[in-house]
CSV table of C-alpha atoms and ligand atoms in Angstrom, one decimal:
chain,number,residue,atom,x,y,z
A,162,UNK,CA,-26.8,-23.8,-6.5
A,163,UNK,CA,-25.5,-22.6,-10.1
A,164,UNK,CA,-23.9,-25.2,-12.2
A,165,UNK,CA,-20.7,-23.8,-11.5
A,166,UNK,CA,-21.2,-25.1,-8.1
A,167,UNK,CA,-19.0,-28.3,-8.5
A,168,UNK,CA,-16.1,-26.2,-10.6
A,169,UNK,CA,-15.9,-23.6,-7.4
A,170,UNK,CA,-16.0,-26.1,-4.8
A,171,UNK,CA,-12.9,-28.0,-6.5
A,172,UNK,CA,-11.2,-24.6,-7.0
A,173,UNK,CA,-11.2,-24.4,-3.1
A,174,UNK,CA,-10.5,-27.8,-2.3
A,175,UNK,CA,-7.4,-27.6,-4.0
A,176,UNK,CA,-6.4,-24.4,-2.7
A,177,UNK,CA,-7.1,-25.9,0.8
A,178,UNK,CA,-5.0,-28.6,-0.5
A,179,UNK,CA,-2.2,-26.7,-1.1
A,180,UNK,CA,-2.4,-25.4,2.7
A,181,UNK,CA,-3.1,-21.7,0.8
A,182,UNK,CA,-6.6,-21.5,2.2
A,183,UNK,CA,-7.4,-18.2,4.0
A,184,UNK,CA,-9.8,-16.7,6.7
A,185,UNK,CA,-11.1,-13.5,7.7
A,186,UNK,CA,-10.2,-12.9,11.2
A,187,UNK,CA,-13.5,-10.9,12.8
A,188,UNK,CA,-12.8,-8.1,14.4
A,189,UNK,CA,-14.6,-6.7,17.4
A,190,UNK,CA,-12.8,-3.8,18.2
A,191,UNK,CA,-11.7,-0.9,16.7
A,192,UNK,CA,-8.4,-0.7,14.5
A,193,UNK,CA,-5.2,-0.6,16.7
A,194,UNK,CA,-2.0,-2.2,18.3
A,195,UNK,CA,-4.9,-4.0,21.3
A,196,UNK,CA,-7.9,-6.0,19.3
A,197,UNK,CA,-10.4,-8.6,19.7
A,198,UNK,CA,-10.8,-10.8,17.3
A,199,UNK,CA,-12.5,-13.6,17.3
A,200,UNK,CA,-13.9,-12.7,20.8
A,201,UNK,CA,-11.0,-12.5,21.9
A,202,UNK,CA,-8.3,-10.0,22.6
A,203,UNK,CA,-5.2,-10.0,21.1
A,204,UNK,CA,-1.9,-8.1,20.4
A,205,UNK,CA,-2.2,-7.1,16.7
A,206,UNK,CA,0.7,-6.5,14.5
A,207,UNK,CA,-1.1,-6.6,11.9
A,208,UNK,CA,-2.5,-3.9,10.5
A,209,UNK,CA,-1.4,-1.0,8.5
A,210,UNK,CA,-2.8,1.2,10.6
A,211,UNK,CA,1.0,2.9,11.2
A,212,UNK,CA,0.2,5.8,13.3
A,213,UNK,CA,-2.9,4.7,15.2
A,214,UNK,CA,-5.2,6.9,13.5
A,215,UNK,CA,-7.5,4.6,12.3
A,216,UNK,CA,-9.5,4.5,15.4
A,217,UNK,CA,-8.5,8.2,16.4
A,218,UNK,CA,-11.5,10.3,17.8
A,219,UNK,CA,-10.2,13.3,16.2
A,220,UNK,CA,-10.7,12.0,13.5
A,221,UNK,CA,-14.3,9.8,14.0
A,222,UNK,CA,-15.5,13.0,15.1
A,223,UNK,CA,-14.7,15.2,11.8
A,224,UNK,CA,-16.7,12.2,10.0
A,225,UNK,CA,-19.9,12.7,12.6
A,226,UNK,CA,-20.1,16.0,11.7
A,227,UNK,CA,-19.5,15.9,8.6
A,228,UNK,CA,-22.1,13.0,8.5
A,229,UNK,CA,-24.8,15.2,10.2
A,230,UNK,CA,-23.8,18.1,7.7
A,231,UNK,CA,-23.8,16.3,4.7
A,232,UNK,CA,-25.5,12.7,5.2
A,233,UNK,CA,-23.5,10.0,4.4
A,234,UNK,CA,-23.9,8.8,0.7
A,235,UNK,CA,-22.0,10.4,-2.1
A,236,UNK,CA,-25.5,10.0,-4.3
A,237,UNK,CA,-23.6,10.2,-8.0
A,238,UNK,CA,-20.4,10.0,-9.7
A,239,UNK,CA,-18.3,13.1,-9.8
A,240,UNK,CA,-19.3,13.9,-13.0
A,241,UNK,CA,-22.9,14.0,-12.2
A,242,UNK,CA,-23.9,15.6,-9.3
A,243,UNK,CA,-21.3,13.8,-6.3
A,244,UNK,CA,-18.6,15.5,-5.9
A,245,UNK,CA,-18.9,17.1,-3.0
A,246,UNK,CA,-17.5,21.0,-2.0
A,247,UNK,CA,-15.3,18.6,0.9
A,248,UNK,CA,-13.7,16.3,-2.1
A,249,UNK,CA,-12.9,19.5,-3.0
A,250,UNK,CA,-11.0,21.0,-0.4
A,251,UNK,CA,-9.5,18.0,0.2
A,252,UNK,CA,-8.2,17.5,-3.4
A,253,UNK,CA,-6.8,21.0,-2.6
A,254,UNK,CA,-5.0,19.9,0.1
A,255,UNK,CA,-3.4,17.6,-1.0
A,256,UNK,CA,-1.9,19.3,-4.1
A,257,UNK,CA,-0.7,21.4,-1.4
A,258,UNK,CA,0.6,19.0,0.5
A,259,UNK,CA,2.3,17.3,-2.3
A,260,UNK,CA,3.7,20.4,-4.1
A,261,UNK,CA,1.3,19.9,-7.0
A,262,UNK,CA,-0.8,21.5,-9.1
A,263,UNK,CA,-3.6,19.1,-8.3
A,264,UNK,CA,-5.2,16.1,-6.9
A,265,UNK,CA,-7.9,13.5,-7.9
A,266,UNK,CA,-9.6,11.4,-5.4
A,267,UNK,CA,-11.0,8.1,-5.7
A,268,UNK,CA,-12.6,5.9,-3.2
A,269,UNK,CA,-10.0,3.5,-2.7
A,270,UNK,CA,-6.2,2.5,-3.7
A,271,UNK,CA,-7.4,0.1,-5.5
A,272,UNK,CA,-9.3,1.9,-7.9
A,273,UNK,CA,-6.6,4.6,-7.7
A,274,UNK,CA,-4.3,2.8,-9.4
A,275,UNK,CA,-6.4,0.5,-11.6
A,276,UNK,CA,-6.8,4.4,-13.1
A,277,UNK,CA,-3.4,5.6,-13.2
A,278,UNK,CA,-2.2,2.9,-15.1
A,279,UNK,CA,-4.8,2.0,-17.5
A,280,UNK,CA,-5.5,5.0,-18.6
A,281,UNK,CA,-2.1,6.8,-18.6
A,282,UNK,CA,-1.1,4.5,-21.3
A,283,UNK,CA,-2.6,2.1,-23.5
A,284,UNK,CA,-2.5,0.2,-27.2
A,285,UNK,CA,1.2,0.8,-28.6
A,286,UNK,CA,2.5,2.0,-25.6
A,287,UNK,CA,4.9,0.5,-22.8
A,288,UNK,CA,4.5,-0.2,-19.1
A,289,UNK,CA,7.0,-1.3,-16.7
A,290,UNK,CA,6.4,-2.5,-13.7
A,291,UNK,CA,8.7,-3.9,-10.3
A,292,UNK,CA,8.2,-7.7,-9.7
A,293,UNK,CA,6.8,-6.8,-6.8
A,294,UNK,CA,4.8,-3.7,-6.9
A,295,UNK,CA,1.2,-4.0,-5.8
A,296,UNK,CA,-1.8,-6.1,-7.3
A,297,UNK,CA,-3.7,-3.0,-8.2
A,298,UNK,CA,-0.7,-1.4,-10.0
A,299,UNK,CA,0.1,-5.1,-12.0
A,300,UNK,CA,-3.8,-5.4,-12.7
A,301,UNK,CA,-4.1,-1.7,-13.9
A,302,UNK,CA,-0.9,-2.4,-16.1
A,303,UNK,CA,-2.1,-5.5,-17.2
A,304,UNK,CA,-5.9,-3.4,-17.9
A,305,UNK,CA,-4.0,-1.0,-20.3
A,306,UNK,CA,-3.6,-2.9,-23.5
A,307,UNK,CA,0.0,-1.2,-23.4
A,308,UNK,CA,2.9,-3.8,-23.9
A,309,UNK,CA,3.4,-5.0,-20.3
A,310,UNK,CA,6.7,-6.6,-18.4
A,311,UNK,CA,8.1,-6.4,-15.2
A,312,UNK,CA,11.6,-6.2,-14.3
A,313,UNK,CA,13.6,-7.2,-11.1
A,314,UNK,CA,12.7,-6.1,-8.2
A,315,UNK,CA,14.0,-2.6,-7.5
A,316,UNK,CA,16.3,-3.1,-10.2
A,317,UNK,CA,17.1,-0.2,-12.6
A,318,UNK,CA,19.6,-2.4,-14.8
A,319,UNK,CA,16.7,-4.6,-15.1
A,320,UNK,CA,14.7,-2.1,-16.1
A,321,UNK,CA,16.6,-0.3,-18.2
A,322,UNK,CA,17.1,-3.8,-20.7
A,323,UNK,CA,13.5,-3.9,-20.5
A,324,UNK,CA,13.0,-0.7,-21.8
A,325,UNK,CA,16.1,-1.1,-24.4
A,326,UNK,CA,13.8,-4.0,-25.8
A,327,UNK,CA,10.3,-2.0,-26.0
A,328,UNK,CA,12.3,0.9,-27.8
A,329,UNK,CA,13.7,-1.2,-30.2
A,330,UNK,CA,10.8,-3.1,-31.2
A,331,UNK,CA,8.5,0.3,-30.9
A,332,UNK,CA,10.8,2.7,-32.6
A,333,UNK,CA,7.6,5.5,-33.0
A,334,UNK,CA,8.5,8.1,-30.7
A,335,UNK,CA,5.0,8.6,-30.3
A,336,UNK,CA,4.7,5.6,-27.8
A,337,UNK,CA,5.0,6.5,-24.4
A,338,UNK,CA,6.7,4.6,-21.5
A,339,UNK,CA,5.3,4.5,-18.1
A,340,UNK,CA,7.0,3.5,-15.1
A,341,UNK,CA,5.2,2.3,-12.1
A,342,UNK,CA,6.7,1.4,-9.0
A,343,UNK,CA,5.6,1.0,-4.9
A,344,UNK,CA,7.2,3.5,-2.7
A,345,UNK,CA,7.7,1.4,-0.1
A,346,UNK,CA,7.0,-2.0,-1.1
A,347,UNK,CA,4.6,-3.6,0.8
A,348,UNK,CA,4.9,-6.8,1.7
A,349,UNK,CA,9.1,-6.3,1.7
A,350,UNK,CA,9.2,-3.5,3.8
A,351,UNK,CA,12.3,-1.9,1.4
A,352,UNK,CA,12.4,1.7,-0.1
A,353,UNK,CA,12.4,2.1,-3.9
A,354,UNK,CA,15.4,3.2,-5.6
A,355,UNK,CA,13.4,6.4,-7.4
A,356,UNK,CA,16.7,8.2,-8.1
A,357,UNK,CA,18.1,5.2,-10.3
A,358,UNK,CA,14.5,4.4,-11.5
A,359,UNK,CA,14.1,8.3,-12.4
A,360,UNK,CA,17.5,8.1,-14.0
A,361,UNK,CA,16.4,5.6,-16.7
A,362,UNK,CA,13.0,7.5,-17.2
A,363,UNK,CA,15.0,10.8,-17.7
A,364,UNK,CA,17.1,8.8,-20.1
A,365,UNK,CA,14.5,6.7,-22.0
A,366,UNK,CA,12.2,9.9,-22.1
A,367,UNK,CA,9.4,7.7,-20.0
A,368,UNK,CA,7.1,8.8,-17.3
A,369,UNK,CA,7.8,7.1,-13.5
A,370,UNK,CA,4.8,6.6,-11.6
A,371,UNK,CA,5.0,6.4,-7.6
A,372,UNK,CA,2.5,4.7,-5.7
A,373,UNK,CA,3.2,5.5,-2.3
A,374,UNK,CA,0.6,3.4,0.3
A,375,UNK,CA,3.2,3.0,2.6
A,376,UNK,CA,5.3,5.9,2.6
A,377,UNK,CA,3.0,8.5,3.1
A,378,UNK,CA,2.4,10.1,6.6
A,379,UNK,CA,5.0,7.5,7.2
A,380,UNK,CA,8.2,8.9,6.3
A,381,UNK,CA,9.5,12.0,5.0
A,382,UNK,CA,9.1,15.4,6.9
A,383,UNK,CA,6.2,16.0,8.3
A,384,UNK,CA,4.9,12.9,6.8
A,385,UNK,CA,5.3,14.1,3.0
A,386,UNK,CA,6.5,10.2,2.1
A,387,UNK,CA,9.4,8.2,-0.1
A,388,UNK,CA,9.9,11.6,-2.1
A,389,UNK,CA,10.4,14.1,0.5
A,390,UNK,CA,12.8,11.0,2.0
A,391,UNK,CA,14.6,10.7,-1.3
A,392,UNK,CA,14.3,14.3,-2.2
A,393,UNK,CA,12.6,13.4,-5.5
A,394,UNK,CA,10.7,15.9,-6.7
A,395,UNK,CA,8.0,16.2,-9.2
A,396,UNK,CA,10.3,16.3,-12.1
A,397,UNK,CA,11.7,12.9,-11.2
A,398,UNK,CA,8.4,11.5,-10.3
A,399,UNK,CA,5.2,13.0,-12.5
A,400,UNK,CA,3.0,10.9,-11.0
A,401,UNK,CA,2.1,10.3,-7.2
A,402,UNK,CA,-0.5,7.9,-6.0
A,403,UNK,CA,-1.6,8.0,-2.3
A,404,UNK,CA,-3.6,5.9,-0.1
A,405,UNK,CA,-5.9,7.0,3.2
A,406,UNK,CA,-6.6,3.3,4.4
A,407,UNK,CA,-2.7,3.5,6.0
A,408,UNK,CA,-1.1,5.6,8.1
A,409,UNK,CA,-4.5,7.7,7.5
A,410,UNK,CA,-6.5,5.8,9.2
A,411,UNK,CA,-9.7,6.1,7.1
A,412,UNK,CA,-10.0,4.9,3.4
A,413,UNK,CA,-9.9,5.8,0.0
A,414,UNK,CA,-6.9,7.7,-1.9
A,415,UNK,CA,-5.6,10.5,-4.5
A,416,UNK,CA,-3.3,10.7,-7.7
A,417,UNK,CA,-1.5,14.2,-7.5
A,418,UNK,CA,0.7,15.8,-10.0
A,419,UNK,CA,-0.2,18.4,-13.2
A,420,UNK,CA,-3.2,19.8,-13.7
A,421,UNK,CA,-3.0,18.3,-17.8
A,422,UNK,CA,-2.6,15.0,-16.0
A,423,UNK,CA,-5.8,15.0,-13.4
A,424,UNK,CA,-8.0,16.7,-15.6
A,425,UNK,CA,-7.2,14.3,-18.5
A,426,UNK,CA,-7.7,11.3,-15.5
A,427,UNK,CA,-11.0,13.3,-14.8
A,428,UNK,CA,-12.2,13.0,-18.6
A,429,UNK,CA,-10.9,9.7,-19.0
A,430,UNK,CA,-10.4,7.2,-16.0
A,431,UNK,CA,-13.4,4.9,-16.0
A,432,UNK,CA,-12.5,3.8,-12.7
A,433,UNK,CA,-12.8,7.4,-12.2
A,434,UNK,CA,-16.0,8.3,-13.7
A,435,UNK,CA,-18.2,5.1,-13.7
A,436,UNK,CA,-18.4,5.2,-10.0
A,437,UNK,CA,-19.9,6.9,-7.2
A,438,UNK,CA,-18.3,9.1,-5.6
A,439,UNK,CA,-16.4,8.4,-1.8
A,440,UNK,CA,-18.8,9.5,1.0
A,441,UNK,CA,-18.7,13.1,1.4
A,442,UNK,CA,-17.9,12.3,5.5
A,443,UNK,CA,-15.2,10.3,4.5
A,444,UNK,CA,-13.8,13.3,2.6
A,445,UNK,CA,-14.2,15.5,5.7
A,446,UNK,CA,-12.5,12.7,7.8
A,447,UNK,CA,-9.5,12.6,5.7
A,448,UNK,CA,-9.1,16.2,6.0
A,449,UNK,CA,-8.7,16.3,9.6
A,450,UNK,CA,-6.5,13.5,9.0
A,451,UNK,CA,-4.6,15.4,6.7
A,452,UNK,CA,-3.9,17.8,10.0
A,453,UNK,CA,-3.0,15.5,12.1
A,454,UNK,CA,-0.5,13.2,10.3
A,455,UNK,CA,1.6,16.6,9.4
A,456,UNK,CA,1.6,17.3,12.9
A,457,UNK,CA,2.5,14.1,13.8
A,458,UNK,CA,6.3,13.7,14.7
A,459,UNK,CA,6.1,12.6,18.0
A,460,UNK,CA,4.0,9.7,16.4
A,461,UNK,CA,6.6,9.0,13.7
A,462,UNK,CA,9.5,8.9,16.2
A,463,UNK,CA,8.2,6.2,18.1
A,464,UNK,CA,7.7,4.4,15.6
A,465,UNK,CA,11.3,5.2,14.8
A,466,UNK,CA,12.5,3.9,17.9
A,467,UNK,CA,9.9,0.8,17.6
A,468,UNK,CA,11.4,-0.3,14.3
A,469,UNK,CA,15.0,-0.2,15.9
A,470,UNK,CA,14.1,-2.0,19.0
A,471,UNK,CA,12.4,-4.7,16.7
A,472,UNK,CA,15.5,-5.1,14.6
A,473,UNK,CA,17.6,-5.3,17.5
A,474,UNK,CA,15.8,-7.8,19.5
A,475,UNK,CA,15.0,-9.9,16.4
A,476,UNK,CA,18.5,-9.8,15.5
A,477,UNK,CA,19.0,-11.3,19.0
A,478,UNK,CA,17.1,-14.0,18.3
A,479,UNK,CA,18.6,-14.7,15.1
A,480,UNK,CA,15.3,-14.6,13.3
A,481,UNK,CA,15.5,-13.5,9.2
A,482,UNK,CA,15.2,-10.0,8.7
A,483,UNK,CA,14.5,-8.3,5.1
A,484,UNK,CA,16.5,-5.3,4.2
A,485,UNK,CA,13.5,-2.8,5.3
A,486,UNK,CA,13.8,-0.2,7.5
A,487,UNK,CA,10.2,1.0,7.8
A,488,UNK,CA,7.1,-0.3,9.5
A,489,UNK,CA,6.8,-3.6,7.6
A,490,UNK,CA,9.2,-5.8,9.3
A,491,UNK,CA,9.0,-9.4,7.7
A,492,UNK,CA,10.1,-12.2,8.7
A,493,UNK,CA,11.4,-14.9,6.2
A,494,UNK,CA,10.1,-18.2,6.5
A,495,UNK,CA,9.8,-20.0,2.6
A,496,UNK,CA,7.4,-22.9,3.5
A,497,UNK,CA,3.2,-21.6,3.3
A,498,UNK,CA,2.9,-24.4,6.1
A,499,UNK,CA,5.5,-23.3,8.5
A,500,UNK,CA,4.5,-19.6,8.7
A,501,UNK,CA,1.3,-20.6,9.7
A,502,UNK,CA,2.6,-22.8,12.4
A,503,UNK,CA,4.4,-20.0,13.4
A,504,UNK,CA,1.7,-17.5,13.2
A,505,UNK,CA,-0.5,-20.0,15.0
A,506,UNK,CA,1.8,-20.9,18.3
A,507,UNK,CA,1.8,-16.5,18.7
A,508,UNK,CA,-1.7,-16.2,18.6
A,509,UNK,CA,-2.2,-19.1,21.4
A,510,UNK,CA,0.0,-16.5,22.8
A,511,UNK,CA,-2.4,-13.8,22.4
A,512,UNK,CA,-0.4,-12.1,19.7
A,513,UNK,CA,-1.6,-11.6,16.0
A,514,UNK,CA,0.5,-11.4,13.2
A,515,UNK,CA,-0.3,-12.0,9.7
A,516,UNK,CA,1.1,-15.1,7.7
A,517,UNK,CA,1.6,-13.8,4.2
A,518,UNK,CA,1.3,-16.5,1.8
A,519,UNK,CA,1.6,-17.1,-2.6
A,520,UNK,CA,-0.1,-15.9,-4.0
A,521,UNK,CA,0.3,-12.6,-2.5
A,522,UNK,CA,3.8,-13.3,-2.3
A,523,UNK,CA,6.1,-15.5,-5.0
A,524,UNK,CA,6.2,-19.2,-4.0
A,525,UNK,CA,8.4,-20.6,-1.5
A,526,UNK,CA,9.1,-16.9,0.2
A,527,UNK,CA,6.1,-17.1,3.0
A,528,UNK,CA,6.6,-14.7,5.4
A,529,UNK,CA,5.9,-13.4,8.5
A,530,UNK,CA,4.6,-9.7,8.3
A,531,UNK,CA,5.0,-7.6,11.0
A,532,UNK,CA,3.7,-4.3,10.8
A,533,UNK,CA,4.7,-1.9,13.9
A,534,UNK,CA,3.0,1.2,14.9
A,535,UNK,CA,3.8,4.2,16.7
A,536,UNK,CA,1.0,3.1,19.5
A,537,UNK,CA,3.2,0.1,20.2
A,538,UNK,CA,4.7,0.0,23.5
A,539,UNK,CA,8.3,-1.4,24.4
A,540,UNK,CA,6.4,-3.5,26.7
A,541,UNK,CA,4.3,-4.8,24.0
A,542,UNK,CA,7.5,-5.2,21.4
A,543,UNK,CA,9.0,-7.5,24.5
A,544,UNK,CA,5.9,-9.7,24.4
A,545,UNK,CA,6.2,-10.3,20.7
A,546,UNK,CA,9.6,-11.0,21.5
A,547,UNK,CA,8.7,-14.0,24.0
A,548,UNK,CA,6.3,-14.9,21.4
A,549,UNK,CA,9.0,-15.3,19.2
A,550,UNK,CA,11.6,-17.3,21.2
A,551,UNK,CA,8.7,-19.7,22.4
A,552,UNK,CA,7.8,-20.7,18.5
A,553,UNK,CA,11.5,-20.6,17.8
A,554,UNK,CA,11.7,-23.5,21.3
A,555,UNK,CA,9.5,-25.1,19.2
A,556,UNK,CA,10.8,-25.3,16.2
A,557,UNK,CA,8.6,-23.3,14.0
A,558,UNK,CA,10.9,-20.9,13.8
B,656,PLP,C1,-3.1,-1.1,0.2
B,656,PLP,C2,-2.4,-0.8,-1.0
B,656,PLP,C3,-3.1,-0.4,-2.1
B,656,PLP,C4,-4.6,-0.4,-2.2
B,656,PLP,O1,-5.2,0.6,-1.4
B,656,PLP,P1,-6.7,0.4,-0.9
B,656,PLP,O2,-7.1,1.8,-0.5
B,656,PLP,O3,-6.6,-0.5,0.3
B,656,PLP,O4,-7.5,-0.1,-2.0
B,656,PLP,C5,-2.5,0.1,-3.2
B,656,PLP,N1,-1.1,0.0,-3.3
B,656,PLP,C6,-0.4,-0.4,-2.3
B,656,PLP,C7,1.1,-0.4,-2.4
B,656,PLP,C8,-1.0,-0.9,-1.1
B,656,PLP,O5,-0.3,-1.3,-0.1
């Protein structure tokens, strides 16, 4: 017992109150489209694990040998004495991948972005950010000491008052603009508008900053993400952030784009340096990952065709689509209470899907989010589907 005891317990009761309380499903499986959680098994549409790699053998069996190689902890910070000849290669690769000069990897989105943005900018300087981008982008911004606002979601007229405002207040040239903005956004499902974004940063001299957790391995050829989609290139967007806990299917992620930029993140970031380093297996992992996911078009048309068949049959139930046309495929709701009721009649059906709730998402927008994979079957897509009618018989829906 600590004496903030009392003060915690409150904190939660109200929360609770407010019907915004949340739980950790347990899961006794491995990731993918079939689970068990709880004990028992369910149909999960609710993970992000796009391609059905995170349980992949390919790829658990790169990380056992790399484990029986290499052992398993990372044993120092980069700088020290952990990074690891397969951080590395893998850095390597992805530059490659991403037509960059280089690539920095950190042991999680998270702390990717937490990087990017706080040390990319700071005191004096501006940062920009959607409504809607990512936690770890709004945290990193809100790290940076840099003047900090957020304009309309995917909204380049909002963006470009916002940044009309900062220059006329900051009229040094010296202070720099940064951009930042989700590829795909992800708990929307819609694709950024990076050539109208890019336009204003071309315009406004500032410096647009792509984090791309949902995009890559995704879309684009041969997985290459929102860029290769849009056909951005590095000129339009100087700063890429990637994540491996997706369509990756193991964990940790990268910031790609000159080598001034990585090696200044390298010197700088101390979400970079003042942490040790991602386990050398996990490295390894990723690289066979890597492999697969640009091989991987057979994967990323059928979930192609599963995100048209879910449209369609939603749309034949009338249900509230968002304007996305990727894996994340919410469904509106508003009240916190009633996409839980929802959420709750489909798992007595034996189906998961997540109830996304403020303050992950603004208030009154509660959604359903349904997240579709490639390992999906029509058959399954059907039973979510019958899912759906019965909560709609019900009312819920
Ligand atoms: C998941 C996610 C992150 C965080 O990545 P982790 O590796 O899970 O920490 C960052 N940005 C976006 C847009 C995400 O969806």
């Amino acid at each position: 017992m600590s004496q903030f005891d009392n003060y915690w317990r409150a904190q939660l009761e109200q929360r609770a109150g407010d019907g915004l309380l949340r739980q950790r499903p347990l899961l006794g499986s491995k990731q993918g489209v079939q689970v068990v959680i709880n004990g028992d098994p369910i149909l999960s549409f609710a993970s992000n694990d796009y391609l059905g790699f995170a349980g992949d053998a390919r790829i658990a069996k790169a990380a056992a040998v790399a484990a029986e190689t290499h052992g398993v902890g990372g044993g120092a910070s980069h700088l020290v004495v952990g990074h690891h000849i397969e951080h590395q290669r893998l850095e390597d690769e992805l530059a490659a991948f991403t037509g960059r000069q280089k690539a920095l990897v950190f042991s999680s989105g998270y702390m990717a972005n937490l990087a990017v943005v706080s040390t990319l900018v700071g005191a004096g300087d501006g940062v920009f950010e959607d409504k809607l981008n990512h936690a770890s982008l709004i945290d990193g911004g809100l790290l940076s000491g840099a003047r900090f606002q957020r304009y309309l979601h995917n909204d380049a007229v909002s963006l470009q008052s916002h940044v009309d405002r900062f220059s006329k207040r900051n009229p040094d040239t010296s202070s720099r603009k940064l951009v930042v903005t989700d590829g795909v956004f992800s708990m929307d499902g819609d694709i950024a508008d990076l050539a109208s974004l890019s336009t204003v940063c071309n315009t406004e001299r500032a410096v647009l900053a792509v984090d791309d957790a949902h995009g890559l391995g995704v879309v684009g050829r041969q997985g290459r993400g929102t860029l290769d989609l849009l056909n951005m290139s590095e000129e339009h967007v100087p700063v890429l952030v990637g994540t491996f806990g997706k369509a990756f299917g193991t964990a940790g992620a990268f910031v790609a784009g000159s080598a001034a930029m990585i090696d200044y993140l390298e010197q700088f970031a101390r979400p970079y340096i003042y942490t040790t380093s991602m386990p050398p297996m996990l490295a390894a992992a990723t690289r066979r990952s890597l492999k697969l996911i640009q091989e991987a078009d057979d994967r990323r048309e059928r979930l192609n065709r599963n995100i048209e068949y879910f449209r369609d049959g939603a749309d034949s139930l009338s249900l509230k689509l968002m304007a996305s046309n990727t894996a994340i495929q919410p469904i509106m709701i508003g009240e916190s209470a009633s996409a839980m009721s929802v959420s709750s009649c489909l798992k007595e059906q034996g189906i998961l899907v997540g109830a996304i709730r403020p303050p992950t998402v603004p208030k009154n927008t509660a959604r359903l989010r349904i997240t579709l994979s490639s390992e999906h079957s029509i058959e399954m897509l059907d039973r979510l589907f019958d899912g759906l009618a019965i909560a709609k018989q019900e009312n819920y829906l």
